[in-house]
Short mmCIF file of C-alpha atoms and ligand atoms in Angstrom, two decimals:
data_model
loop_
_atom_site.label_atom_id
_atom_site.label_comp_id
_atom_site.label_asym_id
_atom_site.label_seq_id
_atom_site.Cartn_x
_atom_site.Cartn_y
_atom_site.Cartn_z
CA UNK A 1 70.73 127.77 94.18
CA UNK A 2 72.28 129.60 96.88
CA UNK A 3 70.01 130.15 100.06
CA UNK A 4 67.90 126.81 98.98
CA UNK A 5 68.60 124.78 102.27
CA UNK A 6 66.68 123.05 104.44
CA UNK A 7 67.08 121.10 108.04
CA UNK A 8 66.52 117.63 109.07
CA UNK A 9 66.64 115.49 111.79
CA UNK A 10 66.25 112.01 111.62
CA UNK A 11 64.14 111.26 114.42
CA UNK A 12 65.14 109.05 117.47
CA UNK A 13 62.40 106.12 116.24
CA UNK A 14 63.60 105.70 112.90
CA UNK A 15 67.38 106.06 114.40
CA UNK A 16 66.35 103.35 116.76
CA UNK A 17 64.59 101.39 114.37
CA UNK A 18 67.54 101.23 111.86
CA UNK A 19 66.16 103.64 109.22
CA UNK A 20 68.65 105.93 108.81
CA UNK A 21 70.36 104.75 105.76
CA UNK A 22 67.02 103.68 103.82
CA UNK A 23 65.98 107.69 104.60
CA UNK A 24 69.49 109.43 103.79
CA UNK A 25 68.85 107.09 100.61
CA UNK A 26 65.64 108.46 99.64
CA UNK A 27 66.58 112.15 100.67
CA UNK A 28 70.20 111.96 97.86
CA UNK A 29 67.79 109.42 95.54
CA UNK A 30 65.19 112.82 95.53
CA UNK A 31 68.25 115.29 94.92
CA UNK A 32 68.86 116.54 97.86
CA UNK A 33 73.15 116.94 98.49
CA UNK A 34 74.03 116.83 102.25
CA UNK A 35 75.80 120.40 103.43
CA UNK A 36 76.12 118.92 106.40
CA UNK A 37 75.97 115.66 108.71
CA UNK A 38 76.37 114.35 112.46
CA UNK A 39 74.63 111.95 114.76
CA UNK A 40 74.33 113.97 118.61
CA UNK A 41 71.93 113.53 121.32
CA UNK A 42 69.68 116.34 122.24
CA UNK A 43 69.20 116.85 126.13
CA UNK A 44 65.58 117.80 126.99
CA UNK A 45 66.55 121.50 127.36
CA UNK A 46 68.05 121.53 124.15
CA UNK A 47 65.05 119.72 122.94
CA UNK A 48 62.81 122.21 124.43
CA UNK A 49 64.91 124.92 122.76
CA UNK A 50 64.16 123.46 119.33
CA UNK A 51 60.70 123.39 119.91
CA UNK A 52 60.45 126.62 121.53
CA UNK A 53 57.44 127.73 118.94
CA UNK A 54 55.38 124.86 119.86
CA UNK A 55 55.41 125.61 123.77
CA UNK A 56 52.20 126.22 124.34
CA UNK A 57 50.96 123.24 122.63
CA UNK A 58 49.42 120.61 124.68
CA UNK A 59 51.83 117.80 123.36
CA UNK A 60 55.48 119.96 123.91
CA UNK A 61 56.32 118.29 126.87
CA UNK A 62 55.93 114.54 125.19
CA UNK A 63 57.57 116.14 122.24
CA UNK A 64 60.71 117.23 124.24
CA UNK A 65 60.92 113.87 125.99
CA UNK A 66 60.83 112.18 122.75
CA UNK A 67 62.90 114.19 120.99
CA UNK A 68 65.66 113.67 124.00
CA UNK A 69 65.07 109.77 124.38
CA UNK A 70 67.89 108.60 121.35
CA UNK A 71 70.11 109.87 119.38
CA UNK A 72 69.25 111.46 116.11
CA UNK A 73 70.96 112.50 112.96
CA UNK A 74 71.22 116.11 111.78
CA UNK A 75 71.70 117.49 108.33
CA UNK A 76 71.51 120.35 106.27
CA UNK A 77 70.43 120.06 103.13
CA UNK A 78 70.74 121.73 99.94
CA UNK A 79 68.62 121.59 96.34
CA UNK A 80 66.67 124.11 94.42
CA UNK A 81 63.44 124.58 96.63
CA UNK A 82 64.63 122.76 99.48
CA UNK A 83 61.87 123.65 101.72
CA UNK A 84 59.26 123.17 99.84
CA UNK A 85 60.90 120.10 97.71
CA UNK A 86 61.65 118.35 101.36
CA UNK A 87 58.17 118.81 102.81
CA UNK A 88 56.52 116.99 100.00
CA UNK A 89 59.14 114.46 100.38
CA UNK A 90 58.45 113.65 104.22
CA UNK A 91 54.54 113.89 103.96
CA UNK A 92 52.54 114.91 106.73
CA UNK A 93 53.24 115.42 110.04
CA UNK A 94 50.55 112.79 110.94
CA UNK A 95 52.13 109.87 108.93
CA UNK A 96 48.12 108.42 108.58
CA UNK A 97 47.64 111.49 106.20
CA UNK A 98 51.04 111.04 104.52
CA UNK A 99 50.93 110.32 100.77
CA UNK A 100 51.90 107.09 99.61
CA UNK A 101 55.78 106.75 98.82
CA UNK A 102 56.94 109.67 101.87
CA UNK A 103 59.51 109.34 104.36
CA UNK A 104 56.47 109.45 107.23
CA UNK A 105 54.30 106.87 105.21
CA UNK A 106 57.25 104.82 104.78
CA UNK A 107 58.59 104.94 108.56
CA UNK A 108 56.83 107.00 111.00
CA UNK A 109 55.26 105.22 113.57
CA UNK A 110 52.86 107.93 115.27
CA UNK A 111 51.99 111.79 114.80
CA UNK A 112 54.29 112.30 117.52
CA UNK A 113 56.92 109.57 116.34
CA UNK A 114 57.05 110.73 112.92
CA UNK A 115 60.61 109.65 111.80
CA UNK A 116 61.39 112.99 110.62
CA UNK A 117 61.94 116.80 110.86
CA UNK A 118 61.70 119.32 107.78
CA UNK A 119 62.10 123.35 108.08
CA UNK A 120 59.23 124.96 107.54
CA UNK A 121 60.35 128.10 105.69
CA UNK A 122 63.16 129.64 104.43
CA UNK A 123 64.18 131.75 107.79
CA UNK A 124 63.88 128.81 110.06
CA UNK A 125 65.94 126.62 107.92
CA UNK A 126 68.77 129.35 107.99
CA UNK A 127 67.81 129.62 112.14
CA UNK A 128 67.46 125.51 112.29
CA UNK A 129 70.77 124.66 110.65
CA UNK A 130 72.40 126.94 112.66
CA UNK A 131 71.86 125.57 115.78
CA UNK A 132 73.61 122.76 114.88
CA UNK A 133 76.68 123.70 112.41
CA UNK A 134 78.95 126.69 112.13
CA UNK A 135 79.44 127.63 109.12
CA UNK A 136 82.93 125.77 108.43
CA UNK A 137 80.80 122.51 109.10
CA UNK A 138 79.17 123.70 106.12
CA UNK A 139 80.58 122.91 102.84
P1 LIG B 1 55.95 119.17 111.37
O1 LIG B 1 57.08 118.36 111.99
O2 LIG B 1 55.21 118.39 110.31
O3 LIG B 1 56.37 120.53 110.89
P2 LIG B 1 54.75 120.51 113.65
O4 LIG B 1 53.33 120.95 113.72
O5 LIG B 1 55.80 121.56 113.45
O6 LIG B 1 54.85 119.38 112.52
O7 LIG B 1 55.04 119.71 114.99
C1 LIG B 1 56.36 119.41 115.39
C2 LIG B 1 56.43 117.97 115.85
O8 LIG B 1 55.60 117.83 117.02
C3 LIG B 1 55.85 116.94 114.87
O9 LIG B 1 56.75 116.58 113.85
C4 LIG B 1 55.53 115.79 115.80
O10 LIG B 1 56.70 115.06 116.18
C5 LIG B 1 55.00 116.54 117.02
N1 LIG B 1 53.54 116.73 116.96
C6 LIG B 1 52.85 117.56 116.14
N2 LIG B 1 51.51 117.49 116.36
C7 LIG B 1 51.37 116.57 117.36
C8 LIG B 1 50.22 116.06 118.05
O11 LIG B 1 49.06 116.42 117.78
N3 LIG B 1 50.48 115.12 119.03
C9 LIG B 1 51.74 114.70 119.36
N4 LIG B 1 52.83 115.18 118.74
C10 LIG B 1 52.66 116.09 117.74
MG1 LIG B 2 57.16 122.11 111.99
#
């Protein structure tokens, strides 16, 4: 199982909206054990940092003011396929093309507003978790 991790963030409209502890519910009630935890604020830089891949994208800037506008709720996660296993947990990114029963279904409120992040891959789990947590915050 080593390796299998994946990010989150709990998103600031389903921090706002008091969903955080129905979500971390659903993410231990799916298997998922939490490596790692803590509720922060991005700035918009930071924000922007995050995002850096989607940059070009006509909806970065919204996505970096968002992202900045609330606090939000980091973890890392660990379980045997984490990636994969999360993604099909949260549903898709646009939560009116989410299956039935996902964390976006459930609580996301608009593509942009989606309640949510998941890694997408292995590497940028490893690069996502990182900057958040050292590795002693790890455990
Ligand atoms: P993902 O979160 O499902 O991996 P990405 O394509 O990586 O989706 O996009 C990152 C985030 O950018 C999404 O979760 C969502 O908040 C936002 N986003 C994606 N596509 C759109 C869009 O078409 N309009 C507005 N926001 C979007
Ligand atoms: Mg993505």
């Amino acid at each position: 199982m080593t390796g299998h991790i994946t990010f989150t963030m709990i998103k600031p409209d389903a921090f706002s909206a008091g969903n955080s502890g129905a979500i971390i519910k659903m993410i231990e009630g799916a298997g998922f054990r939490i490596q790692a935890m803590k509720k922060t604020k991005l700035s918009k830089e930071v924000a922007g940092k995050f995002y850096e891949i989607h940059k070009e994208r006509p909806f970065y800037q919204d996505l970096c003011e968002y992202m900045s506008s609330g606090p939000i709720i980091a973890m890392v996660l660990t379980k045997e396929l984490a990636v994969d296993s999360f993604r099909e947990l949260i549903g898709a990114t646009d939560p009116a093309q989410a299956a039935p029963g996902t964390i976006r279904q459930l609580f996301a409120t608009s593509i942009e507003a989606n309640a949510i992040h998941g890694s997408d891959s292995d590497e940028n789990a490893q690069i996502e978790a990182g900057f958040f947590f050292s590795e002693l915050e790890r455990y």
